[in-house]
PDB file of C-alpha atoms in Angstrom:
ATOM      1  CA  LYS A  20     112.049 113.417  82.832  1.00  0.00           C
ATOM      2  CA  ALA A  21     113.218 113.476  86.500  1.00  0.00           C
ATOM      3  CA  GLY A  22     110.631 113.319  89.570  1.00  0.00           C
ATOM      4  CA  VAL A  23     110.237 115.132  92.408  1.00  0.00           C
ATOM      5  CA  THR A  24     113.700 115.180  93.893  1.00  0.00           C
ATOM      6  CA  GLN A  25     113.995 114.991  98.379  1.00  0.00           C
ATOM      7  CA  THR A  26     116.988 115.276  99.870  1.00  0.00           C
ATOM      8  CA  PRO A  27     118.229 114.194 102.570  1.00  0.00           C
ATOM      9  CA  ARG A  28     116.157 110.658 102.399  1.00  0.00           C
ATOM     10  CA  TYR A  29     116.803 109.766 106.049  1.00  0.00           C
ATOM     11  CA  LEU A  30     117.784 112.194 108.856  1.00  0.00           C
ATOM     12  CA  ILE A  31     118.394 111.751 112.568  1.00  0.00           C
ATOM     13  CA  LYS A  32     118.435 114.989 114.750  1.00  0.00           C
ATOM     14  CA  THR A  33     118.619 115.571 118.522  1.00  0.00           C
ATOM     15  CA  ARG A  34     115.597 117.922 120.166  1.00  0.00           C
ATOM     16  CA  GLY A  35     116.310 121.173 120.261  1.00  0.00           C
ATOM     17  CA  GLN A  36     118.508 121.277 117.122  1.00  0.00           C
ATOM     18  CA  GLN A  37     117.099 122.847 113.566  1.00  0.00           C
ATOM     19  CA  VAL A  38     116.852 120.968 110.300  1.00  0.00           C
ATOM     20  CA  THR A  39     116.597 121.992 106.862  1.00  0.00           C
ATOM     21  CA  LEU A  40     114.941 119.821 104.074  1.00  0.00           C
ATOM     22  CA  SER A  41     115.114 120.370 100.391  1.00  0.00           C
ATOM     23  CA  CYS A  42     112.557 119.405  97.640  1.00  0.00           C
ATOM     24  CA  SER A  43     113.676 120.261  93.607  1.00  0.00           C
ATOM     25  CA  PRO A  44     110.410 120.032  91.544  1.00  0.00           C
ATOM     26  CA  ILE A  45     109.757 118.521  88.488  1.00  0.00           C
ATOM     27  CA  SER A  46     111.634 120.962  85.781  1.00  0.00           C
ATOM     28  CA  GLY A  47     109.144 123.432  84.619  1.00  0.00           C
ATOM     29  CA  HIS A  48     106.652 122.896  87.614  1.00  0.00           C
ATOM     30  CA  ARG A  49     106.493 126.388  89.818  1.00  0.00           C
ATOM     31  CA  SER A  50     104.311 124.973  92.673  1.00  0.00           C
ATOM     32  CA  VAL A  51     105.576 123.204  95.609  1.00  0.00           C
ATOM     33  CA  SER A  52     103.411 122.105  98.517  1.00  0.00           C
ATOM     34  CA  TRP A  53     104.978 120.555 101.743  1.00  0.00           C
ATOM     35  CA  TYR A  54     103.383 118.031 103.868  1.00  0.00           C
ATOM     36  CA  GLN A  55     103.897 115.907 107.074  1.00  0.00           C
ATOM     37  CA  GLN A  56     102.879 112.537 107.306  1.00  0.00           C
ATOM     38  CA  THR A  57     102.804 110.695 110.813  1.00  0.00           C
ATOM     39  CA  PRO A  58     101.064 107.288 111.819  1.00  0.00           C
ATOM     40  CA  GLY A  59      98.559 108.767 114.051  1.00  0.00           C
ATOM     41  CA  GLN A  60      97.766 112.176 111.816  1.00  0.00           C
ATOM     42  CA  GLY A  61      98.121 110.934 108.201  1.00  0.00           C
ATOM     43  CA  LEU A  62      99.019 113.612 105.735  1.00  0.00           C
ATOM     44  CA  GLN A  63      98.806 117.114 106.943  1.00  0.00           C
ATOM     45  CA  PHE A  64      99.495 120.142 104.864  1.00  0.00           C
ATOM     46  CA  LEU A  65     102.038 122.287 105.732  1.00  0.00           C
ATOM     47  CA  PHE A  66     102.519 125.163 102.941  1.00  0.00           C
ATOM     48  CA  GLU A  67     102.469 125.903  99.528  1.00  0.00           C
ATOM     49  CA  TYR A  68     104.741 128.071  97.195  1.00  0.00           C
ATOM     50  CA  PHE A  69     104.150 129.481  93.798  1.00  0.00           C
ATOM     51  CA  SER A  70     106.680 131.534  92.269  1.00  0.00           C
ATOM     52  CA  GLU A  71     108.526 132.060  95.176  1.00  0.00           C
ATOM     53  CA  THR A  72     105.698 133.017  97.495  1.00  0.00           C
ATOM     54  CA  GLN A  73     103.968 131.316 100.166  1.00  0.00           C
ATOM     55  CA  ARG A  74     100.423 130.742  99.059  1.00  0.00           C
ATOM     56  CA  ASN A  75      98.760 128.693 102.077  1.00  0.00           C
ATOM     57  CA  LYS A  76      99.661 127.553 105.264  1.00  0.00           C
ATOM     58  CA  GLY A  77      98.504 124.618 107.315  1.00  0.00           C
ATOM     59  CA  ASN A  78      97.791 124.657 111.282  1.00  0.00           C
ATOM     60  CA  PHE A  79     101.327 124.258 112.146  1.00  0.00           C
ATOM     61  CA  PRO A  80     103.687 126.521 114.692  1.00  0.00           C
ATOM     62  CA  GLY A  81     105.970 128.914 113.837  1.00  0.00           C
ATOM     63  CA  ARG A  82     108.950 126.506 114.158  1.00  0.00           C
ATOM     64  CA  PHE A  83     107.732 125.360 110.682  1.00  0.00           C
ATOM     65  CA  SER A  84     108.915 127.935 107.773  1.00  0.00           C
ATOM     66  CA  GLY A  85     109.650 127.357 104.148  1.00  0.00           C
ATOM     67  CA  ARG A  86     110.852 128.861 101.248  1.00  0.00           C
ATOM     68  CA  GLN A  87     111.217 128.881  97.543  1.00  0.00           C
ATOM     69  CA  PHE A  88     113.649 129.926  95.031  1.00  0.00           C
ATOM     70  CA  SER A  89     113.429 131.622  91.691  1.00  0.00           C
ATOM     71  CA  ASN A  90     114.739 127.974  90.087  1.00  0.00           C
ATOM     72  CA  SER A  91     111.327 126.661  92.327  1.00  0.00           C
ATOM     73  CA  ARG A  92     113.381 124.815  94.438  1.00  0.00           C
ATOM     74  CA  SER A  93     112.022 124.783  98.093  1.00  0.00           C
ATOM     75  CA  GLU A  94     113.603 124.380 101.405  1.00  0.00           C
ATOM     76  CA  MET A  95     111.543 124.019 104.817  1.00  0.00           C
ATOM     77  CA  ASN A  96     113.090 124.522 108.195  1.00  0.00           C
ATOM     78  CA  VAL A  97     111.703 123.479 111.663  1.00  0.00           C
ATOM     79  CA  SER A  98     113.629 124.786 114.513  1.00  0.00           C
ATOM     80  CA  THR A  99     113.950 123.793 117.987  1.00  0.00           C
ATOM     81  CA  LEU A 100     113.221 120.173 117.161  1.00  0.00           C
ATOM     82  CA  GLU A 101     110.359 118.280 119.039  1.00  0.00           C
ATOM     83  CA  LEU A 102     110.212 114.201 119.636  1.00  0.00           C
ATOM     84  CA  GLY A 103     106.890 114.903 117.660  1.00  0.00           C
ATOM     85  CA  ASP A 104     108.339 116.441 114.574  1.00  0.00           C
ATOM     86  CA  SER A 105     109.603 112.887 113.988  1.00  0.00           C
ATOM     87  CA  ALA A 106     107.476 112.322 110.574  1.00  0.00           C
ATOM     88  CA  LEU A 107     107.827 111.494 106.822  1.00  0.00           C
ATOM     89  CA  TYR A 108     107.999 114.862 105.313  1.00  0.00           C
ATOM     90  CA  LEU A 109     106.878 115.213 101.678  1.00  0.00           C
ATOM     91  CA  CYS A 110     106.978 117.235  99.015  1.00  0.00           C
ATOM     92  CA  ALA A 111     104.506 117.780  95.823  1.00  0.00           C
ATOM     93  CA  SER A 112     105.345 119.704  92.798  1.00  0.00           C
ATOM     94  CA  SER A 113     102.946 121.073  90.259  1.00  0.00           C
ATOM     95  CA  LEU A 114     102.592 123.139  86.956  1.00  0.00           C
ATOM     96  CA  THR A 115     100.343 125.637  88.495  1.00  0.00           C
ATOM     97  CA  ASN A 116      98.671 126.267  92.383  1.00  0.00           C
ATOM     98  CA  PHE A 117      95.443 125.380  91.225  1.00  0.00           C
ATOM     99  CA  GLN A 118      93.702 122.296  90.973  1.00  0.00           C
ATOM    100  CA  GLY A 119      91.972 120.651  88.079  1.00  0.00           C
ATOM    101  CA  LYS A 120      93.502 119.350  84.995  1.00  0.00           C
ATOM    102  CA  TYR A 121      97.121 119.698  86.038  1.00  0.00           C
ATOM    103  CA  GLY A 122      98.484 117.136  88.351  1.00  0.00           C
ATOM    104  CA  TYR A 123     100.870 117.133  91.183  1.00  0.00           C
ATOM    105  CA  THR A 124     103.951 114.648  91.811  1.00  0.00           C
ATOM    106  CA  PHE A 125     104.818 113.604  95.261  1.00  0.00           C
ATOM    107  CA  GLY A 126     108.416 113.073  95.794  1.00  0.00           C
ATOM    108  CA  SER A 127     109.886 109.888  98.245  1.00  0.00           C
ATOM    109  CA  GLY A 128     109.902 111.872 101.137  1.00  0.00           C
ATOM    110  CA  THR A 129     112.579 112.756 104.110  1.00  0.00           C
ATOM    111  CA  ARG A 130     112.516 110.270 107.205  1.00  0.00           C
ATOM    112  CA  LEU A 131     113.158 112.989 110.144  1.00  0.00           C
ATOM    113  CA  THR A 132     113.536 111.206 113.278  1.00  0.00           C
ATOM    114  CA  VAL A 133     114.007 113.493 116.690  1.00  0.00           C
ATOM    115  CA  VAL A 134     115.769 111.880 119.677  1.00  0.00           C
TER     116      VAL A 134
ATOM    117  CA  LYS B  18      84.202 120.822 106.987  1.00  0.00           C
ATOM    118  CA  ASN B  19      85.874 119.049 104.201  1.00  0.00           C
ATOM    119  CA  GLN B  20      86.283 115.337 105.273  1.00  0.00           C
ATOM    120  CA  VAL B  21      87.402 112.169 103.573  1.00  0.00           C
ATOM    121  CA  GLU B  22      86.836 108.509 105.265  1.00  0.00           C
ATOM    122  CA  GLN B  23      88.361 105.871 104.057  1.00  0.00           C
ATOM    123  CA  SER B  24      87.214 102.076 105.094  1.00  0.00           C
ATOM    124  CA  PRO B  25      88.772  99.563 106.004  1.00  0.00           C
ATOM    125  CA  GLN B  26      91.529 101.026 108.030  1.00  0.00           C
ATOM    126  CA  SER B  27      92.949  97.985 107.359  1.00  0.00           C
ATOM    127  CA  LEU B  28      92.618  94.561 104.513  1.00  0.00           C
ATOM    128  CA  ILE B  29      94.463  91.389 104.658  1.00  0.00           C
ATOM    129  CA  ILE B  30      94.008  89.241 101.753  1.00  0.00           C
ATOM    130  CA  LEU B  31      95.494  86.225  99.802  1.00  0.00           C
ATOM    131  CA  GLU B  32      97.591  86.791  97.114  1.00  0.00           C
ATOM    132  CA  GLY B  33      95.192  86.312  93.543  1.00  0.00           C
ATOM    133  CA  LYS B  34      92.256  87.617  95.585  1.00  0.00           C
ATOM    134  CA  ASN B  35      89.956  90.730  94.647  1.00  0.00           C
ATOM    135  CA  CYS B  36      89.231  93.387  96.967  1.00  0.00           C
ATOM    136  CA  THR B  37      87.495  96.718  97.232  1.00  0.00           C
ATOM    137  CA  LEU B  38      88.741  99.849  99.314  1.00  0.00           C
ATOM    138  CA  GLN B  39      85.934 102.678 100.029  1.00  0.00           C
ATOM    139  CA  CYS B  40      86.534 106.435 100.149  1.00  0.00           C
ATOM    140  CA  ASN B  41      83.654 108.637 101.581  1.00  0.00           C
ATOM    141  CA  TYR B  42      83.745 112.478 100.852  1.00  0.00           C
ATOM    142  CA  THR B  43      82.194 115.145 102.269  1.00  0.00           C
ATOM    143  CA  VAL B  44      84.231 118.061  99.825  1.00  0.00           C
ATOM    144  CA  SER B  45      82.397 120.827  98.680  1.00  0.00           C
ATOM    145  CA  PRO B  46      82.382 122.146  95.740  1.00  0.00           C
ATOM    146  CA  PHE B  47      83.905 118.794  94.279  1.00  0.00           C
ATOM    147  CA  SER B  48      86.717 119.181  91.717  1.00  0.00           C
ATOM    148  CA  ASN B  49      88.438 115.743  91.594  1.00  0.00           C
ATOM    149  CA  LEU B  50      89.076 112.804  93.432  1.00  0.00           C
ATOM    150  CA  ARG B  51      92.411 110.688  93.115  1.00  0.00           C
ATOM    151  CA  TRP B  52      93.681 107.029  94.656  1.00  0.00           C
ATOM    152  CA  TYR B  53      97.218 106.934  95.798  1.00  0.00           C
ATOM    153  CA  LYS B  54      99.412 104.007  96.594  1.00  0.00           C
ATOM    154  CA  GLN B  55     102.233 104.675  99.154  1.00  0.00           C
ATOM    155  CA  ASP B  56     104.669 102.241  99.589  1.00  0.00           C
ATOM    156  CA  THR B  57     106.293 101.628 103.084  1.00  0.00           C
ATOM    157  CA  GLY B  58     108.582 104.844 103.756  1.00  0.00           C
ATOM    158  CA  ARG B  59     108.072 106.389 100.250  1.00  0.00           C
ATOM    159  CA  GLY B  60     106.296 109.276  98.387  1.00  0.00           C
ATOM    160  CA  PRO B  61     102.346 108.269  97.226  1.00  0.00           C
ATOM    161  CA  VAL B  62     102.264 107.517  93.688  1.00  0.00           C
ATOM    162  CA  SER B  63      99.104 108.331  91.694  1.00  0.00           C
ATOM    163  CA  LEU B  64      96.729 105.445  90.663  1.00  0.00           C
ATOM    164  CA  THR B  65      93.561 107.284  88.927  1.00  0.00           C
ATOM    165  CA  ILE B  66      91.936 110.809  88.964  1.00  0.00           C
ATOM    166  CA  MET B  67      88.466 111.067  87.891  1.00  0.00           C
ATOM    167  CA  THR B  68      86.598 114.329  87.810  1.00  0.00           C
ATOM    168  CA  PHE B  69      82.865 115.087  88.455  1.00  0.00           C
ATOM    169  CA  SER B  70      82.030 113.555  85.412  1.00  0.00           C
ATOM    170  CA  GLU B  71      83.536 110.371  85.215  1.00  0.00           C
ATOM    171  CA  ASN B  72      82.188 107.222  86.849  1.00  0.00           C
ATOM    172  CA  THR B  73      84.866 104.835  86.247  1.00  0.00           C
ATOM    173  CA  LYS B  74      88.829 104.970  85.511  1.00  0.00           C
ATOM    174  CA  SER B  75      90.916 101.932  85.150  1.00  0.00           C
ATOM    175  CA  ASN B  76      94.824 101.734  85.414  1.00  0.00           C
ATOM    176  CA  GLY B  77      95.818  97.872  85.059  1.00  0.00           C
ATOM    177  CA  ARG B  78      94.549  95.779  87.723  1.00  0.00           C
ATOM    178  CA  TYR B  79      93.197  99.211  89.568  1.00  0.00           C
ATOM    179  CA  THR B  80      89.626 100.252  88.892  1.00  0.00           C
ATOM    180  CA  ALA B  81      88.250 103.388  90.498  1.00  0.00           C
ATOM    181  CA  THR B  82      84.671 104.220  90.202  1.00  0.00           C
ATOM    182  CA  LEU B  83      83.123 107.423  91.555  1.00  0.00           C
ATOM    183  CA  ASP B  84      79.361 108.295  92.542  1.00  0.00           C
ATOM    184  CA  ALA B  85      79.196 112.313  92.816  1.00  0.00           C
ATOM    185  CA  ASP B  86      75.246 111.918  93.833  1.00  0.00           C
ATOM    186  CA  THR B  87      76.485 109.780  97.056  1.00  0.00           C
ATOM    187  CA  LYS B  88      79.744 111.063  97.337  1.00  0.00           C
ATOM    188  CA  GLN B  89      81.315 107.978  97.231  1.00  0.00           C
ATOM    189  CA  SER B  90      84.387 106.517  95.437  1.00  0.00           C
ATOM    190  CA  SER B  91      85.756 102.769  95.494  1.00  0.00           C
ATOM    191  CA  LEU B  92      89.308 101.517  94.508  1.00  0.00           C
ATOM    192  CA  HIS B  93      88.872  97.662  93.070  1.00  0.00           C
ATOM    193  CA  ILE B  94      92.171  95.910  93.257  1.00  0.00           C
ATOM    194  CA  THR B  95      91.729  92.641  90.851  1.00  0.00           C
ATOM    195  CA  ALA B  96      93.841  89.347  91.190  1.00  0.00           C
ATOM    196  CA  SER B  97      96.015  90.804  94.116  1.00  0.00           C
ATOM    197  CA  GLN B  98      99.837  90.428  94.211  1.00  0.00           C
ATOM    198  CA  LEU B  99     102.441  91.038  96.906  1.00  0.00           C
ATOM    199  CA  SER B 100     103.664  94.003  95.614  1.00  0.00           C
ATOM    200  CA  ASP B 101     100.026  95.469  95.893  1.00  0.00           C
ATOM    201  CA  SER B 102     101.048  95.484  99.826  1.00  0.00           C
ATOM    202  CA  ALA B 103     100.851  99.006 100.537  1.00  0.00           C
ATOM    203  CA  SER B 104      98.628 102.035 102.096  1.00  0.00           C
ATOM    204  CA  TYR B 105      96.374 103.363  99.630  1.00  0.00           C
ATOM    205  CA  ILE B 106      94.982 106.997 100.382  1.00  0.00           C
ATOM    206  CA  CYS B 107      91.946 108.705  98.598  1.00  0.00           C
ATOM    207  CA  VAL B 108      92.410 112.362  98.063  1.00  0.00           C
ATOM    208  CA  VAL B 109      89.841 115.328  97.358  1.00  0.00           C
ATOM    209  CA  SER B 110      90.435 118.526  95.838  1.00  0.00           C
ATOM    210  CA  ALA B 111      87.605 121.100  95.912  1.00  0.00           C
ATOM    211  CA  ASP B 112      87.126 122.983  92.544  1.00  0.00           C
ATOM    212  CA  GLY B 113      89.408 126.183  91.956  1.00  0.00           C
ATOM    213  CA  THR B 114      91.369 125.754  95.219  1.00  0.00           C
ATOM    214  CA  SER B 115      95.232 125.612  95.389  1.00  0.00           C
ATOM    215  CA  TYR B 116      97.019 122.713  96.537  1.00  0.00           C
ATOM    216  CA  GLY B 117      96.806 123.573 100.207  1.00  0.00           C
ATOM    217  CA  LYS B 118      93.321 122.488 100.020  1.00  0.00           C
ATOM    218  CA  LEU B 119      93.575 119.105  99.475  1.00  0.00           C
ATOM    219  CA  THR B 120      91.497 117.140 101.721  1.00  0.00           C
ATOM    220  CA  PHE B 121      93.237 113.434 102.336  1.00  0.00           C
ATOM    221  CA  GLY B 122      92.103 110.385 103.473  1.00  0.00           C
ATOM    222  CA  GLN B 123      93.417 108.418 106.357  1.00  0.00           C
ATOM    223  CA  GLY B 124      94.151 105.526 104.080  1.00  0.00           C
ATOM    224  CA  THR B 125      93.627 101.742 103.919  1.00  0.00           C
ATOM    225  CA  ILE B 126      96.652  99.173 104.632  1.00  0.00           C
ATOM    226  CA  LEU B 127      96.704  96.630 102.409  1.00  0.00           C
ATOM    227  CA  THR B 128      98.444  93.313 103.158  1.00  0.00           C
ATOM    228  CA  VAL B 129      98.853  90.451 100.627  1.00  0.00           C
ATOM    229  CA  HIS B 130      99.996  87.066 101.808  1.00  0.00           C
ATOM    230  CA  PRO B 131     100.977  84.174  99.500  1.00  0.00           C
TER     231      PRO B 131
END
């Protein structure tokens, strides 16, 4: 069965531009969460969607936004890019939005470089 | 505040040797603890998951232990291989919470030399 698919794998953008990243969860999974990973900060939670609704949001500025579609695919958008937004953006999908016996699976990530 | 601390930050070993990575956490109420392996530029891949009642879990050459009393976990890698070179991340989740409430360690970067 197909894993979590993130597109594109690599992206180079200029400061001030905006970017949209895509995440297709494992078939049947309804929860998608997004994370930013940088060498200095490690993995940081951005937001989580379940059944098209944002359930949790991390401590990131409003330039970071997301949405989830009826087929559970999710997108995240970053507007007015800054150099500090350069990072590996990971999404993870799960059957439900609660911990416990249900696991979550990460995608391979999108490497965003802002120049 | 929920926290996960991993040690050491980085580790270099020779191929064939064993090593142990540590994870201390202060997440409450505890639900489960997972160890992930992350190759450079790739997403984390789950190695083991342990709940409160589990002390040891193995996955091939990887063995994770959990002491819920002292809130410590370790990941032991036996007979290391060059492909074990990666970052190992300890992730702890609190009971009944959504995926937005995971607490991540900073990871241990393991380098295996021939």
